[in-house]
PDB file of C-alpha atoms in Angstrom:
ATOM      1  CA  MET A 854      22.452  36.360  48.487  1.00  0.00           C
ATOM      2  CA  PHE A 855      19.939  39.136  48.071  1.00  0.00           C
ATOM      3  CA  ILE A 856      20.325  38.682  43.910  1.00  0.00           C
ATOM      4  CA  MET A 857      20.252  34.914  44.368  1.00  0.00           C
ATOM      5  CA  PHE A 858      17.065  35.221  46.111  1.00  0.00           C
ATOM      6  CA  ALA A 859      15.691  37.615  43.606  1.00  0.00           C
ATOM      7  CA  ALA A 860      16.900  35.230  40.481  1.00  0.00           C
ATOM      8  CA  GLY A 861      15.172  32.483  42.557  1.00  0.00           C
ATOM      9  CA  LYS A 862      12.223  33.916  42.511  1.00  0.00           C
ATOM     10  CA  ASN A 863      11.786  35.089  39.347  1.00  0.00           C
ATOM     11  CA  MET A 864      12.759  32.181  37.414  1.00  0.00           C
ATOM     12  CA  ALA A 865      10.544  29.579  36.677  1.00  0.00           C
ATOM     13  CA  ARG A 866      11.560  25.897  37.414  1.00  0.00           C
ATOM     14  CA  THR A 867      12.862  24.299  33.961  1.00  0.00           C
ATOM     15  CA  LYS A 868      10.385  22.121  32.123  1.00  0.00           C
ATOM     16  CA  LYS A 869      11.525  18.056  31.800  1.00  0.00           C
ATOM     17  CA  ASP A 870      11.918  17.325  28.173  1.00  0.00           C
ATOM     18  CA  ARG A 871       8.529  15.499  27.112  1.00  0.00           C
ATOM     19  CA  HIS A 872       9.326  12.233  25.038  1.00  0.00           C
ATOM     20  CA  ILE A 873       7.705  12.387  21.529  1.00  0.00           C
ATOM     21  CA  GLN A 874       7.478   9.659  19.147  1.00  0.00           C
ATOM     22  CA  LYS A 875       7.417  11.293  15.579  1.00  0.00           C
ATOM     23  CA  ALA A 876       7.163  15.159  15.010  1.00  0.00           C
ATOM     24  CA  PRO A 877       3.734  16.116  12.851  1.00  0.00           C
ATOM     25  CA  HIS A 878       4.800  15.907   9.411  1.00  0.00           C
ATOM     26  CA  PHE A 879       3.088  19.226   8.202  1.00  0.00           C
ATOM     27  CA  ILE A 880       3.683  22.567   9.956  1.00  0.00           C
ATOM     28  CA  GLY A 881       0.201  23.363  10.396  1.00  0.00           C
ATOM     29  CA  PHE A 882      -3.370  24.434   9.069  1.00  0.00           C
ATOM     30  CA  LEU A 883      -5.121  27.275   7.459  1.00  0.00           C
ATOM     31  CA  PRO A 884      -9.062  28.042   7.935  1.00  0.00           C
ATOM     32  CA  GLN A 885     -10.839  27.315   4.408  1.00  0.00           C
ATOM     33  CA  GLY A 886     -13.023  30.398   2.897  1.00  0.00           C
ATOM     34  CA  ILE A 887     -11.696  33.552   5.153  1.00  0.00           C
ATOM     35  CA  GLN A 888     -10.677  36.632   3.052  1.00  0.00           C
ATOM     36  CA  LYS A 889      -8.277  37.993   5.530  1.00  0.00           C
ATOM     37  CA  ASN A 890      -7.079  36.013   8.366  1.00  0.00           C
ATOM     38  CA  SER A 891      -7.109  37.571  12.003  1.00  0.00           C
ATOM     39  CA  GLY A 892      -3.731  37.539  12.348  1.00  0.00           C
ATOM     40  CA  THR A 893      -3.431  35.612  15.203  1.00  0.00           C
ATOM     41  CA  GLU A 894      -2.317  32.336  15.070  1.00  0.00           C
ATOM     42  CA  VAL A 895      -2.576  29.652  17.209  1.00  0.00           C
ATOM     43  CA  ILE A 896       0.245  27.648  18.201  1.00  0.00           C
ATOM     44  CA  ILE A 897       0.650  24.049  19.321  1.00  0.00           C
ATOM     45  CA  ASN A 898       3.477  23.009  20.708  1.00  0.00           C
ATOM     46  CA  PHE A 899       5.165  19.330  19.492  1.00  0.00           C
ATOM     47  CA  GLU A 900       4.194  17.838  23.403  1.00  0.00           C
ATOM     48  CA  GLU A 901       0.609  19.123  22.631  1.00  0.00           C
ATOM     49  CA  TYR A 902       0.373  17.717  19.357  1.00  0.00           C
ATOM     50  CA  GLU A 903       1.681  14.714  20.968  1.00  0.00           C
ATOM     51  CA  ALA A 904      -0.495  14.709  24.160  1.00  0.00           C
ATOM     52  CA  LEU A 905      -3.734  14.851  21.404  1.00  0.00           C
ATOM     53  CA  LYS A 906      -2.590  12.048  19.347  1.00  0.00           C
ATOM     54  CA  LEU A 907      -1.743   9.486  21.998  1.00  0.00           C
ATOM     55  CA  CYS A 908      -4.864   9.952  23.783  1.00  0.00           C
ATOM     56  CA  ASP A 909      -7.536  10.792  21.054  1.00  0.00           C
ATOM     57  CA  TYR A 910      -5.889   9.398  17.799  1.00  0.00           C
ATOM     58  CA  GLU A 911      -4.142   6.260  19.388  1.00  0.00           C
ATOM     59  CA  LEU A 912      -6.869   5.948  21.991  1.00  0.00           C
ATOM     60  CA  MET A 913      -4.668   5.205  25.245  1.00  0.00           C
ATOM     61  CA  THR A 914      -5.777   6.397  28.964  1.00  0.00           C
ATOM     62  CA  GLN A 915      -3.760   9.610  30.166  1.00  0.00           C
ATOM     63  CA  ALA A 916      -2.170   7.251  32.436  1.00  0.00           C
ATOM     64  CA  GLU A 917      -0.213   5.230  29.764  1.00  0.00           C
ATOM     65  CA  ALA A 918       0.047   8.380  27.576  1.00  0.00           C
ATOM     66  CA  ALA A 919       2.116   9.917  30.450  1.00  0.00           C
ATOM     67  CA  ILE A 920       3.969   7.083  30.994  1.00  0.00           C
ATOM     68  CA  LEU A 921       5.168   7.345  27.080  1.00  0.00           C
ATOM     69  CA  MET A 922       5.985  10.907  27.358  1.00  0.00           C
ATOM     70  CA  ASN A 923       7.500  10.472  30.613  1.00  0.00           C
ATOM     71  CA  ILE A 924       5.494  13.051  32.456  1.00  0.00           C
ATOM     72  CA  SER A 925       3.372  12.253  35.459  1.00  0.00           C
ATOM     73  CA  ARG A 926      -0.432  11.930  34.813  1.00  0.00           C
ATOM     74  CA  PRO A 927      -1.371  15.739  36.312  1.00  0.00           C
ATOM     75  CA  THR A 928       1.139  17.150  34.097  1.00  0.00           C
ATOM     76  CA  PHE A 929      -0.173  15.200  31.249  1.00  0.00           C
ATOM     77  CA  THR A 930      -3.659  15.973  31.773  1.00  0.00           C
ATOM     78  CA  ARG A 931      -2.506  19.706  32.187  1.00  0.00           C
ATOM     79  CA  ILE A 932      -0.854  19.896  28.482  1.00  0.00           C
ATOM     80  CA  TYR A 933      -4.105  17.735  27.191  1.00  0.00           C
ATOM     81  CA  GLU A 934      -6.656  20.490  28.560  1.00  0.00           C
ATOM     82  CA  SER A 935      -4.360  23.362  26.870  1.00  0.00           C
ATOM     83  CA  VAL A 936      -4.201  21.714  23.546  1.00  0.00           C
ATOM     84  CA  ARG A 937      -7.935  20.959  23.336  1.00  0.00           C
ATOM     85  CA  ARG A 938      -8.516  24.932  24.259  1.00  0.00           C
ATOM     86  CA  LYS A 939      -6.348  26.054  21.868  1.00  0.00           C
ATOM     87  CA  ILE A 940      -7.929  23.991  18.907  1.00  0.00           C
ATOM     88  CA  ALA A 941     -11.306  24.835  20.181  1.00  0.00           C
ATOM     89  CA  LYS A 942     -10.203  28.962  20.045  1.00  0.00           C
ATOM     90  CA  ALA A 943      -8.764  28.716  16.448  1.00  0.00           C
ATOM     91  CA  PHE A 944     -11.986  26.424  15.280  1.00  0.00           C
ATOM     92  CA  VAL A 945     -14.061  29.122  16.904  1.00  0.00           C
ATOM     93  CA  GLU A 946     -12.115  32.139  15.709  1.00  0.00           C
ATOM     94  CA  GLY A 947     -11.174  30.634  12.240  1.00  0.00           C
ATOM     95  CA  SER A 948      -7.184  31.402  12.834  1.00  0.00           C
ATOM     96  CA  GLY A 949      -4.497  29.229  11.259  1.00  0.00           C
ATOM     97  CA  ILE A 950      -2.828  26.319  13.573  1.00  0.00           C
ATOM     98  CA  GLN A 951       1.102  26.390  13.698  1.00  0.00           C
ATOM     99  CA  PHE A 952       3.230  23.103  15.118  1.00  0.00           C
ATOM    100  CA  GLU A 953       6.371  24.953  17.206  1.00  0.00           C
ATOM    101  CA  GLY A 954       8.517  24.756  19.927  1.00  0.00           C
ATOM    102  CA  GLY A 955       7.717  23.291  23.183  1.00  0.00           C
ATOM    103  CA  ASN A 956      10.397  21.097  25.593  1.00  0.00           C
ATOM    104  CA  VAL A 957      10.511  17.673  23.824  1.00  0.00           C
ATOM    105  CA  ALA A 958      12.645  15.145  23.287  1.00  0.00           C
ATOM    106  CA  MET A 959      12.451  12.764  20.405  1.00  0.00           C
ATOM    107  CA  MET A 960      12.629   9.248  20.436  1.00  0.00           C
ATOM    108  CA  HIS A 961      15.490   7.402  18.793  1.00  0.00           C
ATOM    109  CA  TRP A 962      17.266  10.876  18.119  1.00  0.00           C
ATOM    110  CA  TYR A 963      20.320  12.178  19.783  1.00  0.00           C
ATOM    111  CA  LYS A 964      21.476  15.933  20.749  1.00  0.00           C
ATOM    112  CA  CYS A 965      25.145  16.895  21.153  1.00  0.00           C
ATOM    113  CA  THR A 966      25.009  20.137  23.347  1.00  0.00           C
ATOM    114  CA  ASN A 967      28.521  21.289  22.027  1.00  0.00           C
ATOM    115  CA  CYS A 968      27.768  21.349  18.257  1.00  0.00           C
ATOM    116  CA  LYS A 969      24.222  22.040  18.410  1.00  0.00           C
ATOM    117  CA  ILE A 970      22.959  19.178  16.522  1.00  0.00           C
ATOM    118  CA  SER A 971      20.371  16.442  16.636  1.00  0.00           C
ATOM    119  CA  PHE A 972      21.259  13.394  15.038  1.00  0.00           C
ATOM    120  CA  SER A 973      20.442   9.731  14.488  1.00  0.00           C
ATOM    121  CA  LEU A 974      22.826   6.518  15.193  1.00  0.00           C
ATOM    122  CA  PRO A 975      22.664   3.855  12.476  1.00  0.00           C
ATOM    123  CA  ASP A 976      25.110   2.212  14.758  1.00  0.00           C
ATOM    124  CA  ALA A 977      24.039   1.623  18.121  1.00  0.00           C
ATOM    125  CA  SER A 978      27.634   1.081  19.454  1.00  0.00           C
ATOM    126  CA  GLU A 979      28.931   4.159  18.384  1.00  0.00           C
ATOM    127  CA  ASN A 980      27.884   6.496  20.912  1.00  0.00           C
ATOM    128  CA  SER A 981      29.338   9.542  20.018  1.00  0.00           C
ATOM    129  CA  CYS A 982      28.667  12.717  18.088  1.00  0.00           C
ATOM    130  CA  PRO A 983      29.418  12.587  14.391  1.00  0.00           C
ATOM    131  CA  PHE A 984      31.146  15.865  14.723  1.00  0.00           C
ATOM    132  CA  CYS A 985      33.174  16.649  17.736  1.00  0.00           C
ATOM    133  CA  LYS A 986      33.328  12.774  18.464  1.00  0.00           C
ATOM    134  CA  SER A 987      32.625  13.956  22.029  1.00  0.00           C
ATOM    135  CA  ALA A 988      30.425  10.974  23.720  1.00  0.00           C
ATOM    136  CA  ASP A 989      28.505  13.399  25.952  1.00  0.00           C
ATOM    137  CA  LEU A 990      25.282  13.251  24.251  1.00  0.00           C
ATOM    138  CA  ILE A 991      21.511  13.333  25.737  1.00  0.00           C
ATOM    139  CA  HIS A 992      19.925  10.305  24.928  1.00  0.00           C
ATOM    140  CA  ASN A 993      16.588   9.994  24.262  1.00  0.00           C
ATOM    141  CA  ILE A 994      15.853   6.279  25.028  1.00  0.00           C
TER     142      ILE A 994
ATOM    143  CA  MET B 765      33.233   9.236   3.625  1.00  0.00           C
ATOM    144  CA  ILE B 766      30.281  11.123   1.502  1.00  0.00           C
ATOM    145  CA  VAL B 767      28.188  13.697   3.283  1.00  0.00           C
ATOM    146  CA  VAL B 768      25.247  15.348   1.709  1.00  0.00           C
ATOM    147  CA  ILE B 769      24.020  18.418   2.835  1.00  0.00           C
ATOM    148  CA  ALA B 770      20.734  19.670   1.610  1.00  0.00           C
ATOM    149  CA  THR B 771      20.751  23.420   0.470  1.00  0.00           C
ATOM    150  CA  ASN B 772      18.725  25.945  -1.703  1.00  0.00           C
ATOM    151  CA  GLU B 773      21.423  27.193  -3.824  1.00  0.00           C
ATOM    152  CA  ASN B 774      24.730  26.062  -5.478  1.00  0.00           C
ATOM    153  CA  ASN B 775      27.371  27.608  -3.570  1.00  0.00           C
ATOM    154  CA  LEU B 776      29.275  27.100  -0.248  1.00  0.00           C
ATOM    155  CA  ASP B 777      28.042  30.257   1.506  1.00  0.00           C
ATOM    156  CA  ALA B 778      24.422  28.864   1.132  1.00  0.00           C
ATOM    157  CA  GLU B 779      22.393  27.887   4.211  1.00  0.00           C
ATOM    158  CA  VAL B 780      21.211  24.647   5.225  1.00  0.00           C
ATOM    159  CA  ALA B 781      17.345  23.615   3.112  1.00  0.00           C
ATOM    160  CA  LEU B 782      15.115  23.622   5.989  1.00  0.00           C
ATOM    161  CA  HIS B 783      13.507  20.601   4.271  1.00  0.00           C
ATOM    162  CA  PHE B 784      15.300  17.537   2.791  1.00  0.00           C
ATOM    163  CA  GLY B 785      12.876  16.093   0.385  1.00  0.00           C
ATOM    164  CA  ARG B 786      11.926  19.688  -1.025  1.00  0.00           C
ATOM    165  CA  CYS B 787      15.320  21.560  -1.220  1.00  0.00           C
ATOM    166  CA  GLY B 788      16.650  23.049  -4.486  1.00  0.00           C
ATOM    167  CA  TRP B 789      20.392  21.558  -4.566  1.00  0.00           C
ATOM    168  CA  TYR B 790      22.378  18.887  -2.934  1.00  0.00           C
ATOM    169  CA  CYS B 791      25.906  19.320  -1.575  1.00  0.00           C
ATOM    170  CA  LEU B 792      27.909  16.386  -2.002  1.00  0.00           C
ATOM    171  CA  TYR B 793      30.984  16.546   0.068  1.00  0.00           C
ATOM    172  CA  PHE B 794      33.841  13.784   0.058  1.00  0.00           C
ATOM    173  CA  LYS B 795      35.919  13.549   3.259  1.00  0.00           C
ATOM    174  CA  GLU B 796      38.773  12.008   1.775  1.00  0.00           C
ATOM    175  CA  SER B 797      39.677  14.306  -0.839  1.00  0.00           C
ATOM    176  CA  GLN B 798      38.148  17.578   0.796  1.00  0.00           C
ATOM    177  CA  THR B 799      35.845  18.280  -2.738  1.00  0.00           C
ATOM    178  CA  THR B 800      32.294  19.061  -3.177  1.00  0.00           C
ATOM    179  CA  GLU B 801      29.980  18.738  -5.845  1.00  0.00           C
ATOM    180  CA  PHE B 802      26.380  19.896  -6.325  1.00  0.00           C
ATOM    181  CA  ILE B 803      23.460  18.025  -7.747  1.00  0.00           C
ATOM    182  CA  GLU B 804      20.158  19.826  -8.729  1.00  0.00           C
ATOM    183  CA  ASN B 805      17.047  18.446  -6.721  1.00  0.00           C
ATOM    184  CA  ILE B 806      14.839  17.419  -9.933  1.00  0.00           C
ATOM    185  CA  ASP B 807      12.337  15.651  -7.958  1.00  0.00           C
ATOM    186  CA  ARG B 808      11.677  18.766  -5.944  1.00  0.00           C
ATOM    187  CA  ASP B 809       8.267  19.917  -7.770  1.00  0.00           C
ATOM    188  CA  LYS B 810       6.824  16.318  -7.452  1.00  0.00           C
ATOM    189  CA  GLU B 811       3.530  16.293  -5.590  1.00  0.00           C
ATOM    190  CA  GLU B 812       4.180  13.338  -3.768  1.00  0.00           C
ATOM    191  CA  LYS B 813       7.363  11.361  -2.594  1.00  0.00           C
ATOM    192  CA  ALA B 814      10.030  13.987  -3.627  1.00  0.00           C
ATOM    193  CA  GLY B 815      11.962  12.866  -0.339  1.00  0.00           C
ATOM    194  CA  THR B 816      11.654   8.982  -1.467  1.00  0.00           C
ATOM    195  CA  ALA B 817      12.626   9.783  -4.709  1.00  0.00           C
ATOM    196  CA  ALA B 818      16.073  11.957  -3.678  1.00  0.00           C
ATOM    197  CA  ALA B 819      16.893   9.715  -0.687  1.00  0.00           C
ATOM    198  CA  GLU B 820      16.747   6.626  -3.180  1.00  0.00           C
ATOM    199  CA  PHE B 821      18.623   8.717  -5.699  1.00  0.00           C
ATOM    200  CA  LEU B 822      21.416   9.734  -3.323  1.00  0.00           C
ATOM    201  CA  LEU B 823      21.703   6.020  -1.883  1.00  0.00           C
ATOM    202  CA  GLY B 824      22.799   5.117  -5.074  1.00  0.00           C
ATOM    203  CA  LYS B 825      26.422   7.296  -4.432  1.00  0.00           C
ATOM    204  CA  ASN B 826      26.731   5.427  -1.450  1.00  0.00           C
ATOM    205  CA  ILE B 827      26.618   8.200   0.940  1.00  0.00           C
ATOM    206  CA  SER B 828      27.103   7.798   4.595  1.00  0.00           C
ATOM    207  CA  MET B 829      25.604  11.280   6.607  1.00  0.00           C
ATOM    208  CA  VAL B 830      22.937  13.703   5.265  1.00  0.00           C
ATOM    209  CA  VAL B 831      22.366  17.393   6.923  1.00  0.00           C
ATOM    210  CA  ALA B 832      19.455  18.392   6.574  1.00  0.00           C
ATOM    211  CA  GLY B 833      17.061  20.953   8.434  1.00  0.00           C
ATOM    212  CA  ARG B 834      14.193  18.162   8.563  1.00  0.00           C
ATOM    213  CA  PHE B 835      13.382  14.939   7.171  1.00  0.00           C
ATOM    214  CA  GLY B 836       9.891  13.187   6.357  1.00  0.00           C
ATOM    215  CA  SER B 837       8.863  10.281   7.960  1.00  0.00           C
ATOM    216  CA  LYS B 838       9.487   8.154   5.034  1.00  0.00           C
ATOM    217  CA  VAL B 839      12.619   9.450   4.074  1.00  0.00           C
ATOM    218  CA  VAL B 840      13.778   8.987   7.990  1.00  0.00           C
ATOM    219  CA  ASN B 841      12.683   5.341   7.530  1.00  0.00           C
ATOM    220  CA  ILE B 842      14.874   4.810   4.297  1.00  0.00           C
ATOM    221  CA  PHE B 843      17.995   6.135   5.841  1.00  0.00           C
ATOM    222  CA  ARG B 844      17.601   4.176   8.964  1.00  0.00           C
ATOM    223  CA  ASN B 845      17.080   0.896   7.061  1.00  0.00           C
ATOM    224  CA  ASN B 846      19.990   1.899   5.069  1.00  0.00           C
ATOM    225  CA  LYS B 847      22.200   2.848   7.943  1.00  0.00           C
ATOM    226  CA  VAL B 848      22.940   6.421   6.794  1.00  0.00           C
ATOM    227  CA  GLN B 849      23.094   8.957   9.563  1.00  0.00           C
ATOM    228  CA  MET B 850      20.975  11.973   9.904  1.00  0.00           C
ATOM    229  CA  VAL B 851      21.948  15.379  11.327  1.00  0.00           C
ATOM    230  CA  ILE B 852      19.789  18.046  12.104  1.00  0.00           C
ATOM    231  CA  PRO B 853      21.338  21.531  12.976  1.00  0.00           C
ATOM    232  CA  GLU B 854      19.638  23.592  15.747  1.00  0.00           C
ATOM    233  CA  THR B 855      20.407  26.797  14.492  1.00  0.00           C
ATOM    234  CA  SER B 856      20.888  27.773  10.656  1.00  0.00           C
ATOM    235  CA  LYS B 857      24.096  27.138   9.675  1.00  0.00           C
ATOM    236  CA  ASN B 858      25.787  27.464   5.877  1.00  0.00           C
ATOM    237  CA  ILE B 859      27.610  24.598   4.474  1.00  0.00           C
ATOM    238  CA  LYS B 860      30.913  26.025   4.997  1.00  0.00           C
ATOM    239  CA  GLU B 861      30.499  25.614   8.789  1.00  0.00           C
ATOM    240  CA  ILE B 862      28.952  22.445   8.262  1.00  0.00           C
ATOM    241  CA  ILE B 863      32.291  21.047   6.500  1.00  0.00           C
ATOM    242  CA  ASN B 864      34.236  22.808   8.866  1.00  0.00           C
ATOM    243  CA  GLN B 865      32.889  20.710  11.621  1.00  0.00           C
ATOM    244  CA  ILE B 866      32.884  17.727   9.710  1.00  0.00           C
ATOM    245  CA  ASN B 867      36.621  18.009   9.390  1.00  0.00           C
ATOM    246  CA  ILE B 868      37.432  18.769  13.302  1.00  0.00           C
TER     247      ILE B 868
END
């Protein structure tokens, strides 16, 4: 009982997967004209990249973008604030930016937890893992 | 069925390459005869559209599945339109491991 209590206290709730339409097709940015980089790179998660893209590039409202990413509006605002602060930090301090990680589910891609792979399904009727043929997939719409 | 595995070296112990278009070699695995063939990626140093060129070259070989660490957005569209399945391993794996998984 005590162990359960302690574990429950220290463990953060697992984050729900945020849906993203497309990952960036490059891995990051480097500042120009500095001799030595500061050593600290700013890491932007894929969900943060997606939040910034939906809001400031595709000019959606936060509520619309939140629905598309399958998260609540307050959560969206939190992610959006976080990415803006990270970008400001990189700009001011002249550090590089790297896109990495996050709790995301790519649209139109599927995951097999057994084989630890992600894959596309060219034939929608065939709903199984290409390797182990298991139909137990994580489905991203 | 022909499976293409993107890699940087031409041996079976090599790991799956991180990027489809810019990898050094493609390992073609013929499932029926259980044989492999390595083809060098001659388009890898192109400034633009290396992946597109490679994808079109491989499509001529009648492939049905491609394994790589990452695919560019143009390549994803080409493979989707031609009904080729794309597979991304979540942990780094070598060619032998992938072939073993295909044969399960």
